Coordinates of C-alpha atoms and ligand atoms in Angstrom, one line a residue:
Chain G
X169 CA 11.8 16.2 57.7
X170 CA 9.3 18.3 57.0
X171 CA 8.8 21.5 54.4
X172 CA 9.1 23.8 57.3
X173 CA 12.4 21.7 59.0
X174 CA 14.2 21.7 55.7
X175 CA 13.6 25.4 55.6
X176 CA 15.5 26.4 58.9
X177 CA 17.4 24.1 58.9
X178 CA 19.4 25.3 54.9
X179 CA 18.5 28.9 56.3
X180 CA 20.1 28.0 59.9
X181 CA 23.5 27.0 58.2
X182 CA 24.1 28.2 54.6
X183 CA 21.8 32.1 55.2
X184 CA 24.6 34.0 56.4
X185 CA 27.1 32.7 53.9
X186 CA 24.8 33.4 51.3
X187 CA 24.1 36.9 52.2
X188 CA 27.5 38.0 53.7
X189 CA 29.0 36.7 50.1
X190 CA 26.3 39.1 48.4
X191 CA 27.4 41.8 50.6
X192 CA 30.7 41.9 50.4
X193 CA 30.9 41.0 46.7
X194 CA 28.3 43.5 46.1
X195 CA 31.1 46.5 47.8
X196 CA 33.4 45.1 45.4
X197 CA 31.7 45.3 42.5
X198 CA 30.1 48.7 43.0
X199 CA 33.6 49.9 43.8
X200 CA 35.5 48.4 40.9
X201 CA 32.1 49.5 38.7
X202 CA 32.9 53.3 39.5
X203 CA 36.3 53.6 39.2
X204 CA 36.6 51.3 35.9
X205 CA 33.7 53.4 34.8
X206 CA 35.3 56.7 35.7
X207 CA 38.5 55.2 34.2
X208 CA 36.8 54.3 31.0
X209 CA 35.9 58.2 30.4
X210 CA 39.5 59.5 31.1
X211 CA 41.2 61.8 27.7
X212 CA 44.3 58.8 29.0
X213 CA 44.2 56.5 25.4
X214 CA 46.7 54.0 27.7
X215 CA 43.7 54.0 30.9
X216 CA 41.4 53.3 29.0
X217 CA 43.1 50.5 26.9
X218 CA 44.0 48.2 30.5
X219 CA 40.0 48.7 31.7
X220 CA 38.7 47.5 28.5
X221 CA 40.9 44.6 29.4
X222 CA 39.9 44.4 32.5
X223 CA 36.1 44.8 31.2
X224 CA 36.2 42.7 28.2
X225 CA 38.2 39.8 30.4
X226 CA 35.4 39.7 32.8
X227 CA 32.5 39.5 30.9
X228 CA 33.5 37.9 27.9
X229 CA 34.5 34.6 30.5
X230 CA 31.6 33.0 32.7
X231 CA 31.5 33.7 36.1
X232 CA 31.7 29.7 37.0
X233 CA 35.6 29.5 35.4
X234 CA 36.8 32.4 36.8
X235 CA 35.4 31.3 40.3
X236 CA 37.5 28.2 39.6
X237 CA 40.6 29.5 38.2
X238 CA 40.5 32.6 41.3
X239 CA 40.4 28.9 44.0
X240 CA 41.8 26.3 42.2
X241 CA 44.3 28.0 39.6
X242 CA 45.9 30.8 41.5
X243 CA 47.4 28.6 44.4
X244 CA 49.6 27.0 41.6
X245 CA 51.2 30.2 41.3
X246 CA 51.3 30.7 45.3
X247 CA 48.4 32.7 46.1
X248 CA 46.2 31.2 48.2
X249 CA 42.8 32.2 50.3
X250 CA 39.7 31.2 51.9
X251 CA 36.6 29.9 49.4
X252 CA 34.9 32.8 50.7
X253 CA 38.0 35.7 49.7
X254 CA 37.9 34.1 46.2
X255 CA 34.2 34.0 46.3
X256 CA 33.9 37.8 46.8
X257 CA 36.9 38.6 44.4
X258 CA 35.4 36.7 41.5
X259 CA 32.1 38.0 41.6
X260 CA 33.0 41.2 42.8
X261 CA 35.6 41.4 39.5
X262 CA 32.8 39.9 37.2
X263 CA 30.2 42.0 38.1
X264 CA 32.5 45.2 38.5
X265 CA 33.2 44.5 34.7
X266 CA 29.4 45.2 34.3
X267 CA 28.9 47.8 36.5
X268 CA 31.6 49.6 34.9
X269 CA 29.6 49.9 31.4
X270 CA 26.2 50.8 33.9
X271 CA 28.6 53.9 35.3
X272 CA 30.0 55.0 32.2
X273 CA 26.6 55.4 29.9
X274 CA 25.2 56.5 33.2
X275 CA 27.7 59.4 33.3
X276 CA 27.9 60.0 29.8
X277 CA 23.6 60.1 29.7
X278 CA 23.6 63.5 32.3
X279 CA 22.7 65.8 30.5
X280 CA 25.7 68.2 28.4
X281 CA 24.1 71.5 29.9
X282 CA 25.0 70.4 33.4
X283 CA 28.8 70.0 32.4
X284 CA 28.6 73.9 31.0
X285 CA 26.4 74.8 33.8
X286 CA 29.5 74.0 36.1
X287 CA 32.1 75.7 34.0
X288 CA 30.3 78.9 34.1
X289 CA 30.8 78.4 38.2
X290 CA 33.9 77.5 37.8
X291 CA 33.8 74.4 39.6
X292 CA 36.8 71.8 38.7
X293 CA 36.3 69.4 36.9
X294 CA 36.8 66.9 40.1
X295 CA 33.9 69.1 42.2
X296 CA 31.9 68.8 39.0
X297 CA 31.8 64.9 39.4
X298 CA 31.6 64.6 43.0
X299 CA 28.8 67.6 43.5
X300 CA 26.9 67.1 40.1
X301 CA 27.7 64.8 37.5
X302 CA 27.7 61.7 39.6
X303 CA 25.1 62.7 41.8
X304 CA 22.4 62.6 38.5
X305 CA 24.3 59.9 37.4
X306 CA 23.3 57.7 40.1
X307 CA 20.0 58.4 40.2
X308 CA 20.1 57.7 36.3
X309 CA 21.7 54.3 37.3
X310 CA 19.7 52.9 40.0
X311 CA 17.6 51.2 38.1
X312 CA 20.6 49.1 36.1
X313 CA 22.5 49.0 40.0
X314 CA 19.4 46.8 41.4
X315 CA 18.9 44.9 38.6
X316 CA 22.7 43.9 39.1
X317 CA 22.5 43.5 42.6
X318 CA 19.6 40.5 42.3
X319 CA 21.9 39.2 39.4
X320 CA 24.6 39.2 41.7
X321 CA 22.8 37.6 44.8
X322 CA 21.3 35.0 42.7
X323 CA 24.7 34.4 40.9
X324 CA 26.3 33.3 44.6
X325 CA 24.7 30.0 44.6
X326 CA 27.7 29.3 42.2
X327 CA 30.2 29.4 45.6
X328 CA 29.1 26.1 46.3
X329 CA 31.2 24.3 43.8
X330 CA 34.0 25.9 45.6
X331 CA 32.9 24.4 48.7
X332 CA 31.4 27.5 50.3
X333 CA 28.8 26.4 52.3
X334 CA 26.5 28.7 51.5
X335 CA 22.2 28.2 51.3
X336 CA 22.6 25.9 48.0
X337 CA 25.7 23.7 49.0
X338 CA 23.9 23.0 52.2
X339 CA 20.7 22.3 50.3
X340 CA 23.0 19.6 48.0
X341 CA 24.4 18.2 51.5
X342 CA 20.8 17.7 52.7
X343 CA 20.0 15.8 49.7
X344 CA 22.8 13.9 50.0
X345 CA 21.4 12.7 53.4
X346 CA 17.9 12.9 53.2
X347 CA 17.5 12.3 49.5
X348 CA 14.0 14.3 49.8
X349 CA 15.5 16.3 46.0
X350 CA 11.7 17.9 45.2
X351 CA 11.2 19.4 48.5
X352 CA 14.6 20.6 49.2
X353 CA 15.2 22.1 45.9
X354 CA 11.5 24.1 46.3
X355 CA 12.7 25.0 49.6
X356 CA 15.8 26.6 48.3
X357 CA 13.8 27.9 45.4
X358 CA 11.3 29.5 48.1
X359 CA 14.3 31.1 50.1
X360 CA 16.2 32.8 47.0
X361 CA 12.8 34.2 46.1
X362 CA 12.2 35.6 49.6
X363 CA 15.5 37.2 49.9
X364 CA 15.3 38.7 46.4
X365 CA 11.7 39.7 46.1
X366 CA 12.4 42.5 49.0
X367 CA 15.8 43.4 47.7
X368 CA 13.8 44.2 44.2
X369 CA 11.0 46.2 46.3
X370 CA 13.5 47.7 48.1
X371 CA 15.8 49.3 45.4
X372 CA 12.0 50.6 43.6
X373 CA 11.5 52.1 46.7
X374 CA 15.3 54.0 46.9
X375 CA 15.2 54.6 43.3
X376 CA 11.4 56.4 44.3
X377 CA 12.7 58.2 47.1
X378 CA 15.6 59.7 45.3
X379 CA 13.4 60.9 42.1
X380 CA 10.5 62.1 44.0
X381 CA 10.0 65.8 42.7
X382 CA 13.4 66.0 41.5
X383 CA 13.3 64.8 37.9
Chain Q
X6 CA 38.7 106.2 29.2
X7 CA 39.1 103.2 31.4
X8 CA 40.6 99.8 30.6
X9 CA 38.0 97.5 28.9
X10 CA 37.0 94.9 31.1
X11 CA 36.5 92.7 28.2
X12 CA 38.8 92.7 25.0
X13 CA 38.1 90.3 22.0
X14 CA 41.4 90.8 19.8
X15 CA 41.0 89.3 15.9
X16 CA 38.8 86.5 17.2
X17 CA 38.4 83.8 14.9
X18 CA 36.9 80.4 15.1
X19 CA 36.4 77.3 13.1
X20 CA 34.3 74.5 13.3
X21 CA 36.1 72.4 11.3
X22 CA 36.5 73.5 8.2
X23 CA 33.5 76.3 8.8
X24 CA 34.6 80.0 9.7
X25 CA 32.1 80.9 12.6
X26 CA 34.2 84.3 14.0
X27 CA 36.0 85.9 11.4
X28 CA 38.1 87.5 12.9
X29 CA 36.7 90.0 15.2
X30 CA 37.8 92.9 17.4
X31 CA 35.5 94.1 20.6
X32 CA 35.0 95.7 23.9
X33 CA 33.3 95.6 27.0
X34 CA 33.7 98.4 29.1
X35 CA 33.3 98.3 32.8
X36 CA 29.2 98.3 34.0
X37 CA 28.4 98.5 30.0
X38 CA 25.2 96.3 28.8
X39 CA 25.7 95.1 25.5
X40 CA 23.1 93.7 23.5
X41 CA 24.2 91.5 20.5
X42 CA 21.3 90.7 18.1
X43 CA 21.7 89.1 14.2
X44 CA 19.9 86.2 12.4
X45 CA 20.2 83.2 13.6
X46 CA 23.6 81.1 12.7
X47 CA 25.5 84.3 12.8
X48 CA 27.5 83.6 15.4
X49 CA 26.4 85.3 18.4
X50 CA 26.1 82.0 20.7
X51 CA 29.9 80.8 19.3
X52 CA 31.1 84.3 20.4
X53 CA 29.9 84.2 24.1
X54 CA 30.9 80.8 24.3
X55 CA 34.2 81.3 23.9
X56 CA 34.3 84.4 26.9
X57 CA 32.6 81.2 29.3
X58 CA 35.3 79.2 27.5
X59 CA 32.7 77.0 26.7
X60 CA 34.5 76.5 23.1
X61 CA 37.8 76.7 22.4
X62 CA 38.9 79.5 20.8
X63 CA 40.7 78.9 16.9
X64 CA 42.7 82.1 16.9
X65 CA 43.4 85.6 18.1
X66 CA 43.1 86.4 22.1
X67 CA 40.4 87.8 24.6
X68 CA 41.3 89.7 27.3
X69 CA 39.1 89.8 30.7
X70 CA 40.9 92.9 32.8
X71 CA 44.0 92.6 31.0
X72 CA 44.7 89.2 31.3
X73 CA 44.3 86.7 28.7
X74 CA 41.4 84.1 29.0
X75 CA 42.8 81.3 26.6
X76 CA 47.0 82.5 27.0
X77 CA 49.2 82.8 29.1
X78 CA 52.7 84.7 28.4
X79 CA 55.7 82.3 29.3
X80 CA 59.2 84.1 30.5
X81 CA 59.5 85.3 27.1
X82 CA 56.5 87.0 27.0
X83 CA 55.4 84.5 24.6
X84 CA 51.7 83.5 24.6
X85 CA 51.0 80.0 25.2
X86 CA 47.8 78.2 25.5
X87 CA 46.9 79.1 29.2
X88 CA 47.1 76.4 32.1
X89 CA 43.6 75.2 34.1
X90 CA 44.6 77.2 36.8
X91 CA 45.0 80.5 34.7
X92 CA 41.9 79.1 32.7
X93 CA 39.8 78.9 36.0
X94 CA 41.8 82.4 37.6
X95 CA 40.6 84.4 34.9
X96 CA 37.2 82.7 34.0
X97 CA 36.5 83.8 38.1
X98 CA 34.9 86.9 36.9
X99 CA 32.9 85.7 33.9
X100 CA 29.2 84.2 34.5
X101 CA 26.5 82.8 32.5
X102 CA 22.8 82.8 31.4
X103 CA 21.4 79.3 29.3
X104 CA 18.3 79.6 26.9
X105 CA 17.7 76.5 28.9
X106 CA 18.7 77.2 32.9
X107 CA 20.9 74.1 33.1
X108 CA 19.4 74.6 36.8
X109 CA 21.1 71.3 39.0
X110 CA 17.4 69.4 39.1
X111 CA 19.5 67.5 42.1
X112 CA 19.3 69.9 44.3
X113 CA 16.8 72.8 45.7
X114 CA 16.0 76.1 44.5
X115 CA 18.5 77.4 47.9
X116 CA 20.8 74.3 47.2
X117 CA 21.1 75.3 43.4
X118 CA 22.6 78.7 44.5
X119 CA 24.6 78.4 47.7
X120 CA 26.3 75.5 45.4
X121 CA 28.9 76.8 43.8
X122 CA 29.9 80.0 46.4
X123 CA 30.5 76.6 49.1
X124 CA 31.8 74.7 46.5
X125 CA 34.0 76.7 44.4
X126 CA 34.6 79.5 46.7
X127 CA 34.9 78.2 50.0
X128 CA 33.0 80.5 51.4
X129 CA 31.1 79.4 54.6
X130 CA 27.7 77.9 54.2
X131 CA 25.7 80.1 57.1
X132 CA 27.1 83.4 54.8
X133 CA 26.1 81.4 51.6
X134 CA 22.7 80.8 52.6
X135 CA 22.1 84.0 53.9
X136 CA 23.6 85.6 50.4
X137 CA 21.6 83.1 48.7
X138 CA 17.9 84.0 50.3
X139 CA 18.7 87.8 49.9
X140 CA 19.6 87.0 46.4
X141 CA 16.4 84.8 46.1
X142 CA 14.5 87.8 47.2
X143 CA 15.6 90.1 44.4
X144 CA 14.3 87.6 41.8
X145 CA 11.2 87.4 44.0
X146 CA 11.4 84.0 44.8
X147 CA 12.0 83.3 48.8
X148 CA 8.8 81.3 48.9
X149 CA 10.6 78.5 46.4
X150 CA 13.6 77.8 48.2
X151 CA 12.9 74.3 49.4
X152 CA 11.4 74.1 45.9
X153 CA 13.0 71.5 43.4
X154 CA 13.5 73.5 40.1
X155 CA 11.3 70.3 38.3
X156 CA 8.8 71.7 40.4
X157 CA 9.3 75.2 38.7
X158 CA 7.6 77.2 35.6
X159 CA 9.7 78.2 33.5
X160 CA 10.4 82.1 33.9
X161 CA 11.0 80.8 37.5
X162 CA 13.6 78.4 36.4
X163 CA 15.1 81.4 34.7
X164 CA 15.0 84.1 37.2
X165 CA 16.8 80.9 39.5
X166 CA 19.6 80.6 37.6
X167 CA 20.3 84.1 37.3
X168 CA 20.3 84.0 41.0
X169 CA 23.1 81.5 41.0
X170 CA 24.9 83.5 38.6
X171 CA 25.0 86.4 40.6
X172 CA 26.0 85.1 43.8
X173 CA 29.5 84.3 42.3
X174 CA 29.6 88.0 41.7
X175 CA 31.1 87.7 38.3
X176 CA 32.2 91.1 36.4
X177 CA 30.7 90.0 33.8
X178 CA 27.5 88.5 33.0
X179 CA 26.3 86.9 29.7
X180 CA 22.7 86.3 28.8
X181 CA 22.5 83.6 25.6
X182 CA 18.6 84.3 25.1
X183 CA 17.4 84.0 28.4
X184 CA 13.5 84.1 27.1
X185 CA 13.7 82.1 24.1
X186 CA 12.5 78.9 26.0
X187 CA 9.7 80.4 27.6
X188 CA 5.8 80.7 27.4
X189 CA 5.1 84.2 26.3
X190 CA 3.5 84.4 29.1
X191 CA 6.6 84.0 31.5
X192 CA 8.8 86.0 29.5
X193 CA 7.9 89.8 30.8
X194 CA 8.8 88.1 34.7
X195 CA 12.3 87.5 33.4
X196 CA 13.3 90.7 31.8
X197 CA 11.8 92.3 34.5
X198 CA 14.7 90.7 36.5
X199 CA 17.7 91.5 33.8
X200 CA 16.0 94.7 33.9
X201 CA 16.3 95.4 37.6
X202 CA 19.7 93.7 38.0
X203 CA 21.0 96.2 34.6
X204 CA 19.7 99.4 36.5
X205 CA 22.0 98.4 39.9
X206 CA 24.7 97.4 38.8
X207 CA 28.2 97.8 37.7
X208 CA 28.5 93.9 36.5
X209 CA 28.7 94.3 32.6
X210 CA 26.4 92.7 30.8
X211 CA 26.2 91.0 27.7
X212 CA 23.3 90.2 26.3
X213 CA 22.4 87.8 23.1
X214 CA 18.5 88.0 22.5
X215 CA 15.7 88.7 19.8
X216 CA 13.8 90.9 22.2
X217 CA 14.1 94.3 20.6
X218 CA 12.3 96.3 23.1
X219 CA 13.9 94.8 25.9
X220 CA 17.7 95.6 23.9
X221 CA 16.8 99.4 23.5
X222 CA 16.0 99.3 27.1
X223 CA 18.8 98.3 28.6
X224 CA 22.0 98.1 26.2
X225 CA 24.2 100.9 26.2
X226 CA 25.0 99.6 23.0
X227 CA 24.1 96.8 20.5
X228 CA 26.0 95.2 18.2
X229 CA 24.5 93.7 14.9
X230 CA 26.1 90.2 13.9
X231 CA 26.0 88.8 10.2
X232 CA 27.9 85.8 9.1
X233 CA 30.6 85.5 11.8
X234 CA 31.3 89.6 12.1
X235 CA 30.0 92.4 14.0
X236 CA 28.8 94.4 11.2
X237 CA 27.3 97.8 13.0
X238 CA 27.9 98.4 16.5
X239 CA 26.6 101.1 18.4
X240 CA 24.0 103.1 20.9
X241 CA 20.7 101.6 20.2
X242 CA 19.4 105.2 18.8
X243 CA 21.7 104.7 16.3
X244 CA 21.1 101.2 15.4
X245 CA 17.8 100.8 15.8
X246 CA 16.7 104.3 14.3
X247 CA 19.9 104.9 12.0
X248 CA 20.8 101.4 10.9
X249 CA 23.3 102.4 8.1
X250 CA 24.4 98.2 7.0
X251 CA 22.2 97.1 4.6
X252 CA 21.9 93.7 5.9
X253 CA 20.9 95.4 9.4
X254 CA 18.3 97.3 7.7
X255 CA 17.1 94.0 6.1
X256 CA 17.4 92.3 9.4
X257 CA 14.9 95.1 11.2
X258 CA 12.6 95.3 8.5
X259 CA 12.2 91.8 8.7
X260 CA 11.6 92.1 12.3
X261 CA 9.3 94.4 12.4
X262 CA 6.8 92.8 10.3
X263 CA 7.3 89.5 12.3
X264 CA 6.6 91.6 15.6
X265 CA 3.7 93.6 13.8
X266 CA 2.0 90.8 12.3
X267 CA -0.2 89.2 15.4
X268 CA -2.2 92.7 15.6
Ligands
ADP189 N1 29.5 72.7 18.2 C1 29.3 73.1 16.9 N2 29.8 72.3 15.9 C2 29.7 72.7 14.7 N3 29.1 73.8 14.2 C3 28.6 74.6 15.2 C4 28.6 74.3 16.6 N4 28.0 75.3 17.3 C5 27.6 76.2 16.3 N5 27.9 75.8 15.1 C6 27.6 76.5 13.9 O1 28.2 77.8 14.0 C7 27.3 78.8 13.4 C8 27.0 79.9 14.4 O2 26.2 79.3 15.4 P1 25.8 80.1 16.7 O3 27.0 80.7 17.3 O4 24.9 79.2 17.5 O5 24.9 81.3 16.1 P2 23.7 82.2 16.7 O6 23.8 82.1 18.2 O7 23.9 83.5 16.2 O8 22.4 81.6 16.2 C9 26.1 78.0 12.9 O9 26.3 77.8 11.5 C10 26.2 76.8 13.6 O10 25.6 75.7 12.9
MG190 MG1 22.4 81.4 19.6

C-alpha cells in the first residue's frame, strides 16, 4: 500500500473512534474538573476531604491501569460496559482529577477586589460565581484547559489496549497484515499531528478572542 | 431630629490580637456627607469595611435604619449573629467606592452597570439599560458604553464605578479614597463627580480621603481618626479652622506643609 492508502485507510476506520473518544471524554472531564474544583473551595472540611480523594486517586495512578481496572476489573464485581463507556469514564475521571486543580487556582487567582466588588452589590455568593468569578476564571484557565485537551486527545491512543478500535489499534491491525511498521507508524504519527496541531491553533485563537480588549 | 440612618454602637475590632476600632460610637444622619480623614493605619478603611460588611465586625453593633447589620434579635429579643438573608436585607441600602474600581474587566462599561440592578435586583434589562445610560450620562461618559473598562484612564474607571454604585440606589454611599490611585491629572474629573452627586442628593455619603479641599467642600462634617478612635468630630469650620485635639493639630500641620511644599 502506499503512504497515501495507509492514510485513509487508518483514518477511514479508527478517525471517528478517536475523535468521538476525545469528545466525549473531553465533556467529562471538563465537567468533573469544575465541580471537583468548585468542591475543593467549599468552607465543608468533609467535601473537601472525598475530592482530594477523588483528585489524589486519579492522578497519583496512570491513566493505562485505571483504563484496565474500569474494563477488565469492574465486571468481576458485576458492572459491565462497552470499551468505549470505559474509555470515556477513565479518561474523563483522570483528566477531571487535573482539571479540577486548573479550576480551583483558576478561581482562587481572580482577583480579591472582584469578590468585594460583588458584596457591595449585593450579589449572592452563587450569582457572584456564575456572573463574575467564573467568568474571569475561565478566561484565566484557557490556556491550562487547551493544553489539557491535546493531552487528553493524544492520551486516547491508550483505548486500544482495550480493544477500541480507534486510529492506533487500527494502525497495530494494519501492521499485523501488512507488516509495512515505518510507514504505518509515520502515518499515524502524521494524523495525531494533524488533528492536534489545529486543536492547539484553535484554542490560541478562543483564548485571543476572549481577551481581546478586555484584560 | 430624625433617626440616624447609620448607627455605629461601641464598635470594636481586632485583627488578631491587634485593636483596630476601639470601641467607637457614630452617626450618619439621613442625606449627611461625612468626611473621615486621619494618618494612615488609623483605621478609617477597617471602619467602612465593616458598614459594606466587608470584615467582620469583633464587637458592639451598627445599625443601618434601625436594624442591625451584623445581628439579628431572636424571640427573646436576644441578638444573634444575623442570617445571610438579614445580612444581604440590610446590606440592600449600603454601596461602595474602591481606591482601586474593582470595575468587572469582563464586561462593558454599560454591562458593568446594568449588572447588578438585572442581576441582584431583578429588575428588567430594557429599564436597566436605560437607567444605566442616564446614569452614564451624569458621569459624562455615554460615549464609553461599549468601552471595556481595560480600555479606560483611570478617573474614567472611577467615575464608572460610581455609576454602578448608584444605580443600586443605596442610602448610603461610602468613598474609601476614590483619588488615591489616580494621576493627578485625573483626579479633579472625579471629585467633580462626588461633587455633583453630594449637591443632589439625599444618599448619605461617607467619605474616607486625604483631599482636604475637596472634604471642606462637601462634608457636612468630618471626623478626625487616630489609632482606632474618632478623636474630633465635627463641621469642617470647626475642624479644619478650630482643631482643638492635639494630634489633629499635628495631623493638619503636617498636611499643610506637604500640600504647600511643590510651590
Ligand atoms: N486584613 C487585615 N489583617 C490584619 N491587619 C489589618 C487588616 N486590614 C487592616 N489591618 C491593619 O489595621 C490597621 C488599620 O488599617 P486601615 O483600616 O486600613 O487604616 P486606614 O484606612 O486609616 O489607613 C492597620 O494597622 C492595618 O495594618
Ligand atoms: Mg485606608
Amino acid at each position: 500500500m502506499s503512504f497515501w492508502d495507509l492514510i485513509v485507510s487508518l483514518l477511514g476506520q479508527g478517525l471517528v473512534i478517536t475523535l468521538l473518544t476525545t469528545v466525549l471524554a473531553a465533556i467529562l472531564a471538563l465537567v468533573l474538573g469544575f465541580i471537583a474544583g468548585l468542591m475543593r473551595l467549599s468552607k465543608n472540611k468533609l467535601v473537601r476531604f472525598l475530592v482530594s480523594i477523588y483528585v489524589e486517586v486519579f492522578r497519583g495512578t496512570s491513566l493505562l491501569v485505571q483504563l484496565f481496572w474500569i474494563y477488565f476489573v469492574l465486571p468481576m464485581f458485576g458492572i459491565t460496559m462497552t470499551a468505549l463507556t470505559a474509555a470515556v469514564l477513565a479518561i474523563g475521571l483522570n483528566f477531571g482529577a487535573y482539571t479540577s486543580e486548573v479550576v480551583r487556582s483558576g478561581i482562587q487567582s481572580v482577583d480579591k477586589g472582584q469578590i468585594e466588588a460583588s458584596i457591595a452589590l449585593n450579589f449572592t455568593k452563587v450569582q457572584r460565581m456564575k456572573r463574575i468569578i467564573i467568568p474571569q476564571a475561565f478566561i484565566i484557565m484557557l490556556p491550562n484547559l487547551g493544553n489539557q485537551l491535546i493531552e487528553l486527545f493524544k492520551s486516547t491512543s491508550l483505548v486500544a489496549l482495550i480493544t477500541l478500535t480507534d486510529l492506533t489499534y487500527q494502525a497495530n491491525v494494519l501492521n499485523a497484515t501488512t507488516l509495512q511498521t515505518t510507514q504505518i507508524f509515520t502515518a499515524l504519527l502524521v494524523i495525531y499531528f494533524v488533528i492536534a496541531w489545529p486543536m492547539t491553533k484553535g484554542m490560541k485563537l478562543l483564548e485571543r478572542k476572549m481577551t481581546e480588549g478586555r484584560m | 431630629m430624625s433617626e440616624p440612618i447609620v448607627k455605629y454602637n461601641n464598635v470594636t475590632k481586632y485583627f488578631d490580637d491587634l485593636m483596630v476600632l476601639d470601641g467607637i460610637d457614630f452617626e450618619i444622619q439621613p442625606g449627611e456627607k461625612v468626611a473621615l480623614v486621619g494618618p494612615s493605619g488609623s483605621g478609617k478603611t477597617t471602619f467602612a469595611r465593616l458598614l459594606m460588611t466587608l470584615e467582620e465586625i469583633t464587637d458592639g453593633t451598627i445599625e443601618v435604619e434601625g436594624d442591625y447589620l451584623w445581628h439579628e434579635e431572636d424571640s427573646n429579643g436576644e441578638l444573634k449573629p444575623a442570617s445571610t438573608e438579614h445580612l444581604r436585607k440590610v446590606r440592600s441600602n449600603i454601596g461602595m467606592v474602591f481606591q482601586h474600581f474593582h470595575l468587572f474587566p469582563h464586561m462593558t462599561v454599560l454591562e458593568n452597570i446594568i449588572e447588578a440592578p438585572v442581576t441582584v435586583k431583578g429588575i428588567d434589562k430594557k429599564e436597566a439599560i436605560k437607567d444605566g445610560k442616564e446614569m452614564l450620562e451624569k458621569v459624562g461618559l455615554s460615549d464609553k458604553a461599549d468601552t471595556y473598562p481595560a480600555q479606560l484612564s483611570g478617573g474614567q474607571k472611577q467615575r464608572v464605578a460610581i455609576a454602578r454604585a448608584l444605580v443600586m440606589k443605596p442610602k448610603v454611599l461610602i468613598f474609601d479614597e476614590p483619588t488615591s490611585a489616580l494621576d493627578p491629572e485625573l483626579v479633579g474629573e472625579v471629585l467633580d463627580v462626588i461633587k455633583d452627586i453630594a449637591n443632589q442628593g439625599e444618599t448619605s455619603m461617607l467619605l474616607i480621603t486625604h483631599e482636604m479641599d475637596f472634604a471642606r467642600e462637601v462634608a457636612d462634617r468630618i471626623a478626625f481618626f487616630d489609632a482606632g478612635k474618632i478623636v474630633e468630630d465635627g463641621p469642617p469650620s470647626e475642624i479644619l479652622y478650630n482643631p482643638q485635639a492635639p494630634r489633629l493639630k499635628e495631623f493638619l500641620e503636617r498636611f499643610m506643609s506637604t500640600q504647600a511644599s511643590p510651590e
